XYZ file of C-alpha atoms in Angstrom:
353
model
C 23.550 46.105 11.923
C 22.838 42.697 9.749
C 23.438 39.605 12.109
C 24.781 36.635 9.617
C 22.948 33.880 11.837
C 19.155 35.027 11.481
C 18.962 38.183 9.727
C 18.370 40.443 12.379
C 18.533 44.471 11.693
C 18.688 46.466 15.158
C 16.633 43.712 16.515
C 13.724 43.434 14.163
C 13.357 40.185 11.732
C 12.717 40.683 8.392
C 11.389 38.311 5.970
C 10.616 38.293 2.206
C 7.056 36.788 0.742
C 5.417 36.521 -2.665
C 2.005 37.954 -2.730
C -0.819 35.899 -4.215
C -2.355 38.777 -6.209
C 0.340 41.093 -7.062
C 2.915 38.327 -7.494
C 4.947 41.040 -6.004
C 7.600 40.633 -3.203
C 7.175 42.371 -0.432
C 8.577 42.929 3.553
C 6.790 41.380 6.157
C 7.738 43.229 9.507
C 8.452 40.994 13.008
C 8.501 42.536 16.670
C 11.578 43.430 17.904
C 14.228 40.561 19.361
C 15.776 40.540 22.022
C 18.761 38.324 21.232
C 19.989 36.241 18.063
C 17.280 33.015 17.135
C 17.518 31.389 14.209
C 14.611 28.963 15.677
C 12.536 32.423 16.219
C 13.231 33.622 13.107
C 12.361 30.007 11.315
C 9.179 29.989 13.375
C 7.976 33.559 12.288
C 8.717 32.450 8.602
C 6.475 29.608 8.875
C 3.701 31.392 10.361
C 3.914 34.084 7.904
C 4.680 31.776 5.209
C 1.178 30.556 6.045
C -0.700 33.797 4.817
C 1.634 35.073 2.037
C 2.602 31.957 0.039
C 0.654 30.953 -3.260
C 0.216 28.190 -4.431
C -0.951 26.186 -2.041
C -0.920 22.208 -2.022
C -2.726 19.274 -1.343
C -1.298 17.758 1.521
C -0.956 13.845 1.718
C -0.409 12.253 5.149
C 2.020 9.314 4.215
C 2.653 6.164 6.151
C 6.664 5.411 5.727
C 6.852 1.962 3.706
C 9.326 0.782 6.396
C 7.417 1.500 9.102
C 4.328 0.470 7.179
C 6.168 -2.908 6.928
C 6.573 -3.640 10.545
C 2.736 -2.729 11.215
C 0.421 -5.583 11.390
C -3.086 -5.103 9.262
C -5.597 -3.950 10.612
C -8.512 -4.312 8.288
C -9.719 -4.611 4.787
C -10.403 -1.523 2.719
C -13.349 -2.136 0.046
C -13.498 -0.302 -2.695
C -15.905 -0.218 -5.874
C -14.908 1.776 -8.622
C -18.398 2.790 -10.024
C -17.673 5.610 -13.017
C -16.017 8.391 -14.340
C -17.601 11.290 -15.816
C -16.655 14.018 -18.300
C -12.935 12.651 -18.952
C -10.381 14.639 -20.529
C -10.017 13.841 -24.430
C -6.755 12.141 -24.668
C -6.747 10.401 -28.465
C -6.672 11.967 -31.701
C -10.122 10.627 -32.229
C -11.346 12.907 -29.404
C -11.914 9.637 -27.255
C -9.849 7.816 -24.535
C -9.320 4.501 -23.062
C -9.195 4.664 -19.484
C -8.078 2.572 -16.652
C -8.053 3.493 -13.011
C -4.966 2.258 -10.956
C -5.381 2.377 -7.050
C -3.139 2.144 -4.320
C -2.671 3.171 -0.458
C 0.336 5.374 0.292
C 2.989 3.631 2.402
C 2.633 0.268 0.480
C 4.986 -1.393 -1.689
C 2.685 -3.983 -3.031
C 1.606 -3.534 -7.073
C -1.498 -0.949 -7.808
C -4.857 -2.550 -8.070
C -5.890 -1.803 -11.752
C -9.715 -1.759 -13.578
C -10.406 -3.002 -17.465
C -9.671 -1.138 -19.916
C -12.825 0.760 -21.188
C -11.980 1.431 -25.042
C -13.394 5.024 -26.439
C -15.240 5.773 -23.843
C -15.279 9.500 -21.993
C -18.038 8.485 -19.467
C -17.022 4.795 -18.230
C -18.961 2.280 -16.041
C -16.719 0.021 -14.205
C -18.611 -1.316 -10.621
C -15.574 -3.351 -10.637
C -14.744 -4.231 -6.730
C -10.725 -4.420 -5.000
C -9.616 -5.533 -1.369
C -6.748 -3.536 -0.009
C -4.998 -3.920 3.428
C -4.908 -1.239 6.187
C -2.056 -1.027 8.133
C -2.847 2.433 9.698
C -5.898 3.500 9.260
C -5.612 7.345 10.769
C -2.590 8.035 8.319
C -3.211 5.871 5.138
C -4.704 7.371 2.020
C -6.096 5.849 -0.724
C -4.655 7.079 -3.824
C -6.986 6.819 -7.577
C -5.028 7.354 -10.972
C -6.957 7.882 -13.880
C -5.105 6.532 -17.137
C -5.412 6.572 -20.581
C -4.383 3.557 -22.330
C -2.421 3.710 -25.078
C -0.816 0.979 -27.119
C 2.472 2.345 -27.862
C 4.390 4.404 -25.261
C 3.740 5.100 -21.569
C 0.061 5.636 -20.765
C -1.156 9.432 -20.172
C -2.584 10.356 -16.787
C -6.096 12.048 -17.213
C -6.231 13.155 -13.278
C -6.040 11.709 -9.936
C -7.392 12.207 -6.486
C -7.159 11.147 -2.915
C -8.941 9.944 -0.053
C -7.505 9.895 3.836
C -9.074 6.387 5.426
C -9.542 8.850 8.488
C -12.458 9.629 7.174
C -13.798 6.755 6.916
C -16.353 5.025 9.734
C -16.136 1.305 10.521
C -18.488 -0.495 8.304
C -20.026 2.345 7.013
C -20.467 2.302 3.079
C -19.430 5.869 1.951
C -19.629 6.940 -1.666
C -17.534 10.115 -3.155
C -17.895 11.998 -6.448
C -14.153 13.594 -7.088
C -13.247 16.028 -9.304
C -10.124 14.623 -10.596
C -6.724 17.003 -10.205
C -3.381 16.975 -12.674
C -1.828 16.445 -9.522
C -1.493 17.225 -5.257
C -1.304 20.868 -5.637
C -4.303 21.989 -5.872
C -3.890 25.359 -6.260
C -1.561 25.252 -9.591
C -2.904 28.643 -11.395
C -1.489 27.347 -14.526
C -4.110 24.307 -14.377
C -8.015 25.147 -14.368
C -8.538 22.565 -16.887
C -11.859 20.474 -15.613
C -10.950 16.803 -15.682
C -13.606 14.982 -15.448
C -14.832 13.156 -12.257
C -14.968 9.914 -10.484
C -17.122 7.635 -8.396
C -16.019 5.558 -6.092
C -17.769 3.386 -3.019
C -15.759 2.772 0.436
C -16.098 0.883 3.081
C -13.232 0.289 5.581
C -13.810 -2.964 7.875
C -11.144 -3.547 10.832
C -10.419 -7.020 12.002
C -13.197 -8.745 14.363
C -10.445 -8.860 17.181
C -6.606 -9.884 17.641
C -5.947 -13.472 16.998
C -4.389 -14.181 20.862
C -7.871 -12.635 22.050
C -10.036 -15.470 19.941
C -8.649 -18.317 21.983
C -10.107 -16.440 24.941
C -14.028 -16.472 25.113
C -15.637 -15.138 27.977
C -18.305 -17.472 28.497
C -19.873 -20.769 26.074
C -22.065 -18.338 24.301
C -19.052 -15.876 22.806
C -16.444 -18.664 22.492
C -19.768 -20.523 19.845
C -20.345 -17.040 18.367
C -16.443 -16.542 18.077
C -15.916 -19.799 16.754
C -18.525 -19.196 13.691
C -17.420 -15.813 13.229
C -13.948 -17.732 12.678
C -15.414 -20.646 10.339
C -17.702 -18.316 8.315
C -16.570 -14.974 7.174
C -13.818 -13.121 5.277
C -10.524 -12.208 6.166
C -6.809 -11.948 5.737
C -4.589 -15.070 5.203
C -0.465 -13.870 6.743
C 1.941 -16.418 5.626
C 5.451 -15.207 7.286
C 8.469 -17.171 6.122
C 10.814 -16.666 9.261
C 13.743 -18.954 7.480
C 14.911 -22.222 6.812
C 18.191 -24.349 8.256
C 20.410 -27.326 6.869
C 18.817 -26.517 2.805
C 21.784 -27.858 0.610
C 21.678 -28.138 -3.166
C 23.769 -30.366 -5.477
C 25.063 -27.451 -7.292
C 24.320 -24.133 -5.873
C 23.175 -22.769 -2.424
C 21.041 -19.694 -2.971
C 17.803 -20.083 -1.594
C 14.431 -18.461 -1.893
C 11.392 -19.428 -0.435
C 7.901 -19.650 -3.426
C 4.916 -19.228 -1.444
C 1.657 -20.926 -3.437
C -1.688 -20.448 -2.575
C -5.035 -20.970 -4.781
C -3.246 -19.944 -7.689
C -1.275 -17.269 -6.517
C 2.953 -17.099 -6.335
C 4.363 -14.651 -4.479
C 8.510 -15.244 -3.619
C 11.087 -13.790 -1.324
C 14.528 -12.381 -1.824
C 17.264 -14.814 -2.889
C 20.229 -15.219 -0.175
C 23.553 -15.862 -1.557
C 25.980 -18.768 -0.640
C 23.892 -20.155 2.590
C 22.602 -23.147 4.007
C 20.271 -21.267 7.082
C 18.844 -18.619 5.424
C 17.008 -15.619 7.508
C 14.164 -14.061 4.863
C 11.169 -13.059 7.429
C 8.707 -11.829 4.824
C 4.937 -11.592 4.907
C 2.431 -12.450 2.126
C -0.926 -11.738 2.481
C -4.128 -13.116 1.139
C -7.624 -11.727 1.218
C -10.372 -14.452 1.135
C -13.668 -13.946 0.815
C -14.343 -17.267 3.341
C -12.411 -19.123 5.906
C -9.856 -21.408 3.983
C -10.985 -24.537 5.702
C -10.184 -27.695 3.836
C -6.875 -25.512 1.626
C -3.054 -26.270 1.743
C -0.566 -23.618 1.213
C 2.636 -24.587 -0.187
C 5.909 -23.567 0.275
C 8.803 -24.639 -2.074
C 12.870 -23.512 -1.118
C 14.194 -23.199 -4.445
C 18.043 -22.186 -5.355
C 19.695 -20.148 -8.212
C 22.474 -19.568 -9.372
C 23.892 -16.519 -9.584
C 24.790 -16.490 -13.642
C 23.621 -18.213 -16.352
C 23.385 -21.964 -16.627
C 21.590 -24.475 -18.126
C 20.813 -25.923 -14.653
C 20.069 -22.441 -13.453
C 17.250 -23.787 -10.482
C 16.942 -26.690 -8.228
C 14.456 -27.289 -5.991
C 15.914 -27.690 -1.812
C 12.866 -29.007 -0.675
C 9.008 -28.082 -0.185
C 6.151 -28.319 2.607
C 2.472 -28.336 2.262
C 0.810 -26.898 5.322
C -2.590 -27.867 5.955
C -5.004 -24.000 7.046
C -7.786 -26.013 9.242
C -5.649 -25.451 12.411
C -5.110 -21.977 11.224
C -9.041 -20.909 10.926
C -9.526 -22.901 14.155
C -6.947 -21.737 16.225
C -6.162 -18.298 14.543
C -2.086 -18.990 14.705
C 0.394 -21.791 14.278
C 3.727 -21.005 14.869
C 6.119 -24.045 13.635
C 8.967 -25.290 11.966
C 8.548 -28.247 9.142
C 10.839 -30.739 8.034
C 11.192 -30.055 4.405
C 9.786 -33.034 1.763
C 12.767 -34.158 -0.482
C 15.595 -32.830 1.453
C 18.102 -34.570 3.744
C 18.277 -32.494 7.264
C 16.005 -29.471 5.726
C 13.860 -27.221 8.093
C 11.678 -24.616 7.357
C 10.542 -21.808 9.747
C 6.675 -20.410 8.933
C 4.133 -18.104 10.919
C 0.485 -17.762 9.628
C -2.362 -15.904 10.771
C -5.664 -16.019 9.910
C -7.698 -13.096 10.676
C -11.509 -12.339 10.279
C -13.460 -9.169 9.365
């Protein structure tokens, strides 16, 4: 007799599977049970599932972007792009243009993106990008191959992947890829050779936590600490917590505009408040300690529709990063410059690799 819950037939579990030669269905068989499980029965499909079914896929740990959000960084992924070799022929010239984008899964930040290399199947780039690791055992670096195209949306001439896990501290690694049309690897209607690309990395975690650098063991580590601090790269964390009393003459809708050496990065706009709560991050990776910089922070307002007098400024700070690279953390809230009873709320961290 059929049981409705988990397919049971006089106690034996019976499960349907495509073969991968025959594409043919065909019974697979269980041992007899001795009472109704649909959690048996789910657990017998998997493991079965694991022999019979075709294709198979490429399988990409991903890192939840909300979760990845609340993580701090961890280190600095470098990454070279060097070549690609053998690309598919995308123009009606028999030529592309390609472009790599790159990106680590459970980001939200933009891609990184190469130059365009115009007709050109075999392209040298040695073109180098910083990206920030969050989690290191479940991020994976993700390369797009693209061909450019003037008009229209840009073709995709393969793609691969590469889990940081396999990556050792410090340790320069280069990888020749055979680029895919996409994850699953196994797609029998796709056995069209792509091309391949090379690619350098070299994954280098944060010297030590920024609470630990105020805490030398002895003279001789708090010197070497202190260098270490004044001297190399790292990551710049500018965290707008939120600001109090902001009050524009026409509108109150504030953002926070974060500027740094050229770069703007904002946060969302609040509507209809005077103590707005934002707590973003912005990061910036630096090449050397930014002794001697200011970062500036302006609390602009919007409104809502269109107008004429659509902006207005609430106020601004300019914080100065020597206390930062000295102290690894300041923690502080900073009367705003041309605003009555205006506070603003920022965190920034500077940490070394």
């Amino acid at each position: 007799m059929l049981c409705k819950h988990c397919s049971v037939v006089d106690g034996e579990a019976t499960c349907r599977f495509w073969t991968k030669n025959s594409w043919r269905g065909c019974n697979v068989h269980t041992w007899p049970l001795p009472i109704c499980s649909g959690a048996a029965l789910e657990m017998i499909k998997k493991q079965v599932a694991s022999l019979y079914l075709w294709p198979q896929s490429l399988e990409i740990p991903v890192l939840d972007a909300s979760i990845a959000a609340q993580k701090k960084p961890v280190g600095i992924l470098h990454v070279k792009v060097v070549r690609a070799m053998k690309l598919l022929k995308a123009d009606f010239l028999g030529t592309s243009d390609p472009y790599v984008k790159l990106s680590l899964t459970g980001e939200k930040l933009p891609a990184k993106k190469t130059t365009i290399k115009k007709n050109n199947l075999n392209p040298e780039w040695n073109e180098n990008f910083k990206l920030i690791v969050k989690d290191p055992q479940s991020q994976v670096l993700e390369l797009q191959v693209f061909d450019w195209d003037k008009v229209g949306g840009h073709d995709r001439l393969g793609m691969q992947v590469v889990p940081l896990k396999v990556l050792t501290p410090h340790d320069p690694k280069e990888f020749t890829l055979d680029l895919l049309k996409h994850t699953n690897i196994a797609d029998p209607q796709d056995k069209k050779r792509r091309g391949q690309i090379v690619v350098e990395l070299t994954f280098v975690p944060f010297k030590e936590d920024s609470a630990k650098c105020n805490e030398p063991s002895d003279g001789g580590s708090e010197k070497s600490s202190e260098d270490e601090k004044l001297s190399g790269a790292g990551l710049l964390s500018v965290i707008v917590q939120g600001a109090e009393d902001v009050e524009g003459e026409h509108h109150n809708n504030p953002y926070a505009v974060v500027l740094f050496m050229g770069e703007k990065k904002k946060t969302k706009m609040i509507s209809k408040t005077r103590d707005p709560r934002w707590n973003e991050e912005f990061q910036f990776t630096l090449d050397q300690a930014p002794l001697h910089e200011k970062i500036r922070i302006d609390v602009m307002s919007k409104r809502t529709r269109f107008s004429f007098r659509s902006k207005e400024s609430l106020g601004h700070v300019e914080v100065n990063l020597d206390d930062v690279v000295h102290n690894g953390r300041i923690n502080e809230k900073y009367h705003l410059i041309d605003s009555k009873n205006g506070v603003i709320h920022v965190e920034i961290r500077w940490d070394t690799v």
